Coordinates of N, CA, C and O and ligand atoms in Angstrom, one line a residue:
M215 N -25.8 34.1 28.1 CA -25.2 33.7 29.4 C -25.0 32.2 29.4 O -25.7 31.5 28.7
T216 N -24.0 31.8 30.1 CA -23.6 30.4 30.2 C -24.6 29.6 31.1 O -25.0 30.1 32.2
T217 N -25.1 28.5 30.6 CA -25.9 27.6 31.5 C -24.9 26.7 32.2 O -24.0 26.1 31.6
Y218 N -25.0 26.6 33.5 CA -24.1 25.8 34.3 C -24.2 24.3 34.1 O -25.3 23.8 33.7
S219 N -23.1 23.6 34.3 CA -23.1 22.2 34.1 C -23.9 21.4 35.2 O -24.3 22.0 36.2
E220 N -24.2 20.2 34.9 CA -25.0 19.4 35.8 C -24.4 19.2 37.1 O -25.0 19.3 38.2
E221 N -23.1 19.1 37.1 CA -22.3 18.9 38.4 C -22.4 20.2 39.2 O -22.6 20.1 40.4
T222 N -22.3 21.3 38.6 CA -22.4 22.6 39.3 C -23.8 22.8 39.8 O -24.0 23.2 41.0
L223 N -24.8 22.4 39.0 CA -26.2 22.6 39.4 C -26.6 21.6 40.6 O -27.4 21.9 41.4
D224 N -25.9 20.5 40.6 CA -26.0 19.6 41.8 C -25.6 20.3 43.1 O -26.3 20.2 44.2
L225 N -24.5 21.0 43.0 CA -24.0 21.8 44.2 C -25.0 22.9 44.6 O -25.3 23.1 45.7
V226 N -25.5 23.5 43.5 CA -26.5 24.6 43.7 C -27.7 24.1 44.3 O -28.3 24.7 45.3
Q227 N -28.2 22.9 43.9 CA -29.4 22.3 44.4 C -29.3 22.0 45.8 O -30.3 22.2 46.6
K228 N -28.2 21.5 46.2 CA -28.0 21.1 47.6 C -28.2 22.4 48.6 O -28.9 22.3 49.6
I229 N -27.6 23.5 48.1 CA -27.8 24.7 48.9 C -29.3 25.2 48.9 O -29.8 25.6 49.9
A230 N -29.8 25.2 47.7 CA -31.2 25.7 47.5 C -32.2 24.9 48.4 O -33.1 25.4 48.9
T231 N -31.9 23.6 48.4 CA -32.8 22.7 49.2 C -32.6 22.7 50.7 O -33.5 22.8 51.5
E232 N -31.3 22.7 51.1 CA -31.0 22.6 52.5 C -30.9 23.9 53.3 O -31.1 23.9 54.5
C233 N -30.5 25.0 52.6 CA -30.3 26.3 53.4 C -31.7 26.6 54.1 O -32.7 26.6 53.5
T234 N -31.5 27.1 55.3 CA -32.7 27.5 56.1 C -32.9 29.0 56.1 O -33.8 29.5 56.8
A235 N -32.1 29.7 55.3 CA -32.2 31.2 55.2 C -32.0 31.8 56.6 O -32.6 32.9 56.8
C236 N -31.2 31.2 57.4 CA -31.0 31.8 58.8 C -30.1 33.1 58.7 O -30.1 33.8 59.7
Q237 N -29.4 33.2 57.6 CA -28.6 34.4 57.4 C -27.3 34.5 58.3 O -26.7 35.5 58.3
R238 N -27.0 33.4 59.0 CA -25.8 33.5 59.8 C -24.6 33.8 59.0 O -23.7 34.5 59.4
C239 N -24.5 33.2 57.8 CA -23.3 33.3 56.9 C -23.2 34.8 56.4 O -22.1 35.1 55.9
M240 N -24.3 35.5 56.5 CA -24.3 36.8 55.8 C -23.7 37.9 56.7 O -23.4 39.0 56.2
K241 N -23.6 37.6 58.0 CA -23.3 38.6 59.0 C -22.0 39.3 58.6 O -21.9 40.5 58.7
D242 N -21.0 38.5 58.2 CA -19.6 39.1 57.9 C -19.3 39.1 56.4 O -18.1 39.2 56.1
C243 N -20.3 38.7 55.6 CA -19.9 38.6 54.2 C -20.6 39.8 53.4 O -21.8 39.7 53.1
L244 N -19.7 40.7 53.0 CA -20.3 41.9 52.2 C -20.7 41.4 50.9 O -21.6 42.0 50.3
F245 N -20.1 40.4 50.3 CA -20.5 39.9 49.0 C -21.9 39.4 49.1 O -22.8 39.8 48.2
L246 N -22.3 38.5 50.0 CA -23.6 38.0 50.1 C -24.6 39.1 50.4 O -25.7 39.2 49.9
Q247 N -24.2 40.0 51.3 CA -25.1 41.2 51.6 C -25.4 42.0 50.4 O -26.5 42.5 50.3
S248 N -24.4 42.1 49.4 CA -24.7 42.9 48.3 C -25.5 42.2 47.2 O -26.2 42.8 46.4
F249 N -25.5 40.8 47.2 CA -26.1 40.1 46.1 C -27.4 39.4 46.4 O -28.1 39.0 45.6
C250 N -27.8 39.3 47.7 CA -29.0 38.5 48.0 C -29.6 38.9 49.3 O -29.0 39.5 50.2
E251 N -30.9 38.5 49.5 CA -31.6 38.6 50.8 C -31.1 37.4 51.7 O -31.0 37.6 52.9
N252 N -30.9 36.3 51.1 CA -30.4 35.1 51.8 C -29.9 34.1 50.7 O -30.4 34.1 49.6
P253 N -29.0 33.2 51.0 CA -28.5 32.2 50.1 C -29.6 31.3 49.5 O -29.5 30.9 48.3
K254 N -30.6 31.0 50.3 CA -31.6 30.1 49.8 C -32.3 30.7 48.5 O -32.5 30.0 47.5
D255 N -32.7 31.9 48.7 CA -33.3 32.6 47.5 C -32.4 32.7 46.3 O -32.8 32.4 45.2
L256 N -31.1 33.0 46.6 CA -30.1 33.2 45.6 C -29.9 31.9 44.8 O -30.0 31.8 43.6
F257 N -29.7 30.8 45.5 CA -29.4 29.5 44.9 C -30.7 28.9 44.2 O -30.6 28.2 43.3
T258 N -31.8 29.2 44.8 CA -33.1 28.7 44.2 C -33.3 29.4 42.8 O -33.7 28.8 41.8
T259 N -32.9 30.7 42.7 CA -33.0 31.4 41.4 C -32.0 30.9 40.4 O -32.4 30.6 39.2
I260 N -30.8 30.6 40.9 CA -29.8 30.0 39.9 C -30.3 28.7 39.5 O -30.1 28.4 38.3
L261 N -30.8 27.9 40.4 CA -31.3 26.5 40.0 C -32.4 26.6 39.0 O -32.4 25.8 38.0
A262 N -33.3 27.6 39.2 CA -34.4 27.7 38.3 C -34.1 28.1 36.9 O -34.6 27.7 35.9
T263 N -33.0 29.0 36.8 CA -32.7 29.5 35.5 C -31.5 28.7 34.9 O -31.2 28.8 33.7
G264 N -30.7 28.1 35.8 CA -29.5 27.4 35.3 C -28.3 28.3 35.0 O -27.3 27.9 34.5
E265 N -28.5 29.6 35.4 CA -27.4 30.5 35.0 C -27.4 31.7 36.0 O -28.3 31.8 36.9
S266 N -26.4 32.6 35.9 CA -26.4 33.8 36.7 C -25.5 34.8 36.0 O -24.8 34.4 35.1
E267 N -25.6 36.0 36.5 CA -24.6 37.0 36.0 C -23.2 36.5 36.3 O -23.0 36.1 37.5
P268 N -22.3 36.6 35.4 CA -20.9 36.2 35.7 C -20.3 36.9 36.9 O -19.5 36.4 37.7
L269 N -20.7 38.2 37.1 CA -20.2 38.9 38.2 C -20.4 38.3 39.6 O -19.7 38.5 40.5
L270 N -21.5 37.5 39.6 CA -21.9 36.9 40.9 C -20.8 36.0 41.4 O -20.2 36.2 42.4
P271 N -20.5 34.9 40.7 CA -19.5 33.9 41.2 C -18.1 34.5 41.3 O -17.3 34.2 42.2
F272 N -17.8 35.5 40.4 CA -16.5 36.1 40.5 C -16.3 37.1 41.6 O -15.3 37.7 41.8
S273 N -17.4 37.4 42.3 CA -17.3 38.4 43.4 C -17.2 37.7 44.7 O -16.8 38.4 45.7
C274 N -17.4 36.4 44.8 CA -17.1 35.7 46.0 C -15.6 35.5 46.3 O -14.9 35.3 45.3
L275 N -15.2 35.8 47.5 CA -13.8 35.7 47.8 C -13.3 34.3 48.0 O -12.1 34.0 48.2
L276 N -14.2 33.3 48.0 CA -13.8 31.9 48.2 C -13.1 31.7 49.6 O -12.3 30.8 49.7
C277 N -13.5 32.5 50.6 CA -12.7 32.5 51.8 C -13.2 31.3 52.7 O -12.5 30.9 53.6
G278 N -14.4 30.8 52.5 CA -14.9 29.7 53.2 C -15.5 30.0 54.6 O -15.9 29.1 55.3
R279 N -15.6 31.2 54.9 CA -16.1 31.6 56.2 C -17.6 31.2 56.4 O -18.0 30.7 57.4
C280 N -18.3 31.3 55.3 CA -19.8 30.9 55.3 C -19.9 29.5 55.7 O -20.8 29.1 56.5
T281 N -19.0 28.6 55.3 CA -19.1 27.2 55.6 C -18.8 27.0 57.1 O -19.4 26.1 57.8
V282 N -17.9 27.7 57.6 CA -17.4 27.6 59.0 C -18.6 27.9 59.9 O -18.9 27.3 60.9
V283 N -19.3 29.0 59.6 CA -20.4 29.5 60.5 C -21.8 28.9 60.2 O -22.7 28.9 61.0
C284 N -21.9 28.2 59.1 CA -23.2 27.6 58.7 C -23.5 26.4 59.6 O -22.7 25.5 59.7
P285 N -24.6 26.3 60.2 CA -25.0 25.1 61.0 C -25.0 23.9 60.2 O -24.8 22.8 60.8
L286 N -25.2 24.0 58.9 CA -25.2 22.8 58.0 C -23.9 22.6 57.2 O -23.8 21.8 56.4
Q287 N -23.0 23.5 57.5 CA -21.7 23.5 56.8 C -21.9 23.5 55.3 O -21.2 22.8 54.5
L288 N -22.8 24.3 54.8 CA -23.1 24.4 53.4 C -21.9 25.1 52.7 O -21.4 26.1 53.2
K289 N -21.5 24.6 51.5 CA -20.3 25.0 50.9 C -20.6 26.0 49.7 O -20.6 25.7 48.6
L290 N -20.9 27.3 50.1 CA -21.2 28.3 49.1 C -20.1 28.6 48.2 O -20.2 28.7 47.0
G291 N -18.9 28.7 48.8 CA -17.7 29.0 48.1 C -17.4 27.9 47.0 O -17.0 28.3 45.9
E292 N -17.6 26.7 47.3 CA -17.4 25.6 46.4 C -18.3 25.7 45.2 O -17.9 25.5 44.0
S293 N -19.5 26.1 45.4 CA -20.5 26.3 44.4 C -20.1 27.5 43.5 O -20.2 27.4 42.3
F294 N -19.7 28.6 44.1 CA -19.3 29.7 43.3 C -18.0 29.4 42.5 O -17.9 29.8 41.3
L295 N -17.1 28.6 43.0 CA -15.9 28.2 42.3 C -16.3 27.4 41.1 O -15.8 27.6 40.0
A296 N -17.3 26.4 41.3 CA -17.7 25.6 40.2 C -18.3 26.4 39.1 O -18.1 26.2 37.9
M297 N -19.1 27.4 39.5 CA -19.7 28.3 38.5 C -18.6 29.1 37.7 O -18.6 29.2 36.5
R298 N -17.6 29.5 38.4 CA -16.5 30.2 37.7 C -15.8 29.3 36.7 O -15.5 29.7 35.6
Q299 N -15.6 28.1 37.1 CA -14.9 27.1 36.2 C -15.8 26.9 35.0 O -15.2 26.8 33.9
D300 N -17.1 26.8 35.1 CA -18.0 26.6 34.0 C -17.8 27.8 33.1 O -17.8 27.7 31.8
L301 N -17.8 29.0 33.6 CA -17.7 30.2 32.8 C -16.4 30.3 32.1 O -16.4 30.7 30.9
V302 N -15.3 29.9 32.7 CA -14.0 29.9 32.0 C -14.0 28.9 30.9 O -13.6 29.2 29.8
K303 N -14.6 27.7 31.2 CA -14.6 26.7 30.1 C -15.4 27.1 28.9 O -15.0 26.9 27.8
S304 N -16.5 27.7 29.2 CA -17.4 28.1 28.1 C -16.9 29.3 27.3 O -17.3 29.7 26.3
N305 N -15.8 29.9 27.9 CA -15.2 31.1 27.2 C -13.9 30.7 26.6 O -12.9 31.5 26.6
Q306 N -13.8 29.4 26.2 CA -12.6 28.9 25.6 C -11.3 29.0 26.5 O -10.3 29.3 26.0
G307 N -11.6 28.8 27.7 CA -10.4 28.8 28.7 C -9.9 30.2 29.0 O -8.9 30.3 29.7
R308 N -10.5 31.2 28.4 CA -10.0 32.5 28.7 C -10.9 33.2 29.8 O -12.0 32.8 30.0
P309 N -10.3 34.1 30.5 CA -11.1 34.8 31.6 C -12.2 35.6 30.9 O -12.2 35.8 29.7
L310 N -13.1 36.0 31.7 CA -14.2 36.8 31.2 C -13.6 38.1 30.6 O -12.5 38.6 31.1
K311 N -14.4 38.7 29.8 CA -13.9 40.0 29.2 C -13.5 41.0 30.2 O -12.5 41.7 30.1
A312 N -14.3 41.0 31.3 CA -14.1 42.0 32.4 C -12.8 41.7 33.1 O -12.3 42.5 33.8
L313 N -12.3 40.5 32.9 CA -11.0 40.1 33.6 C -9.8 40.0 32.7 O -8.8 39.5 33.1
R314 N -10.0 40.5 31.5 CA -8.8 40.4 30.5 C -7.6 41.2 31.1 O -6.5 40.8 30.8
S315 N -7.9 42.3 31.8 CA -6.7 43.0 32.3 C -5.9 42.2 33.2 O -4.7 42.3 33.3
V316 N -6.6 41.2 33.9 CA -5.8 40.4 34.8 C -5.0 39.4 34.0 O -3.8 39.1 34.4
E317 N -5.5 38.9 32.9 CA -4.8 38.0 32.0 C -3.5 38.7 31.5 O -2.4 38.2 31.5
L318 N -3.7 40.0 31.1 CA -2.6 40.7 30.5 C -1.5 41.0 31.6 O -0.4 40.8 31.4
H319 N -2.0 41.2 32.8 CA -1.1 41.5 34.0 C -0.2 40.3 34.2 O 1.0 40.3 34.4
Q320 N -0.9 39.1 34.2 CA -0.2 37.8 34.5 C 0.8 37.5 33.3 O 1.9 37.1 33.6
F321 N 0.4 37.8 32.1 CA 1.3 37.6 31.0 C 2.5 38.4 31.1 O 3.7 38.0 31.0
F322 N 2.4 39.7 31.3 CA 3.5 40.6 31.4 C 4.3 40.4 32.6 O 5.5 40.6 32.6
S323 N 3.7 40.0 33.7 CA 4.4 39.8 35.0 C 5.4 38.7 34.8 O 6.5 38.7 35.4
C324 N 5.1 37.7 33.9 CA 6.0 36.6 33.7 C 6.8 36.7 32.5 O 7.6 35.8 32.2
H325 N 6.7 37.8 31.8 CA 7.5 38.0 30.6 C 8.9 38.1 30.9 O 9.3 38.7 31.9
R326 N 9.8 37.5 30.0 CA 11.2 37.5 30.3 C 11.8 38.9 30.4 O 12.8 39.1 31.1
F327 N 11.1 39.9 29.7 CA 11.6 41.2 29.8 C 11.6 41.8 31.2 O 12.4 42.6 31.6
F328 N 10.6 41.3 32.0 CA 10.5 41.8 33.3 C 11.0 40.8 34.4 O 10.9 41.1 35.6
T329 N 11.5 39.7 34.0 CA 11.8 38.7 35.0 C 13.3 38.3 34.9 O 13.7 37.2 35.4
G330 N 14.1 39.1 34.2 CA 15.5 38.7 34.1 C 16.2 38.8 35.4 O 15.8 39.4 36.4
D331 N 17.2 37.9 35.6 CA 18.0 37.9 36.8 C 18.7 39.2 37.0 O 19.4 39.7 36.2
N332 N 18.6 39.7 38.2 CA 19.4 40.8 38.6 C 20.1 40.4 39.9 O 19.6 40.5 41.0
R333 N 21.3 40.0 39.7 CA 22.0 39.4 40.9 C 22.8 40.5 41.6 O 23.4 40.3 42.6
G334 N 22.7 41.7 41.1 CA 23.3 42.8 41.9 C 24.8 42.8 41.9 O 25.5 43.4 42.7
G335 N 25.4 42.1 40.9 CA 26.8 42.0 40.8 C 27.5 43.3 40.4 O 26.9 44.0 39.6
R336 N 28.7 43.5 40.9 CA 29.4 44.7 40.5 C 30.2 44.4 39.3 O 30.8 43.3 39.2
K337 N 30.3 45.4 38.4 CA 31.2 45.3 37.2 C 32.7 45.4 37.8 O 32.9 46.3 38.6
Q338 N 33.5 44.6 37.3 CA 34.9 44.6 37.7 C 35.6 45.8 37.0 O 35.4 46.1 35.9
Ligands
SF4_633 S1 -16.7 32.0 50.6 FE1 -17.8 33.7 49.4 S2 -19.9 33.6 50.2 FE2 -18.7 32.5 51.7 S3 -18.1 34.0 53.3 FE3 -16.5 34.0 51.8 S4 -17.0 35.6 50.3 FE4 -18.9 35.1 51.5
SF4_634 S1 -25.7 29.9 57.5 FE1 -26.1 28.1 56.2 S2 -28.3 27.7 56.5 FE2 -27.9 29.7 57.2 S3 -28.4 31.1 55.5 FE3 -26.2 30.7 55.4 S4 -26.0 28.9 54.0 FE4 -28.1 29.0 54.7

């Protein structure tokens, strides 16, 4: 597993330290409800090990709602995004294996075979 960068772990540490485990952010977040009892425990574990399952950061929607409702405006989404970026960098810039189908989808969606102009002109 990838060990997260110092910059990412600084973001993780802020949440591990400051979160009061009030769970306000969890009320409407199915992702957090699925992965933890509360963000404090989750981020404390990540900080202790320096890593997490890749599925964790890639499951956050990065919607930012947690920050809006958090009394401390903690930026969980920003931390999960930083973890994703570390994982992509450590994978030579490629998506995770589980996300290869997305890479292929993007490649073929932009392929000239599928993006030719169709101006709808009539033949004379
Ligand atoms: S940014 Fe992630 S953790 Fe925060 S509310 Fe959205 S899905 Fe949940
Ligand atoms: S709302 Fe903020 S302080 Fe409360 S559990 Fe969520 S991240 Fe922690």
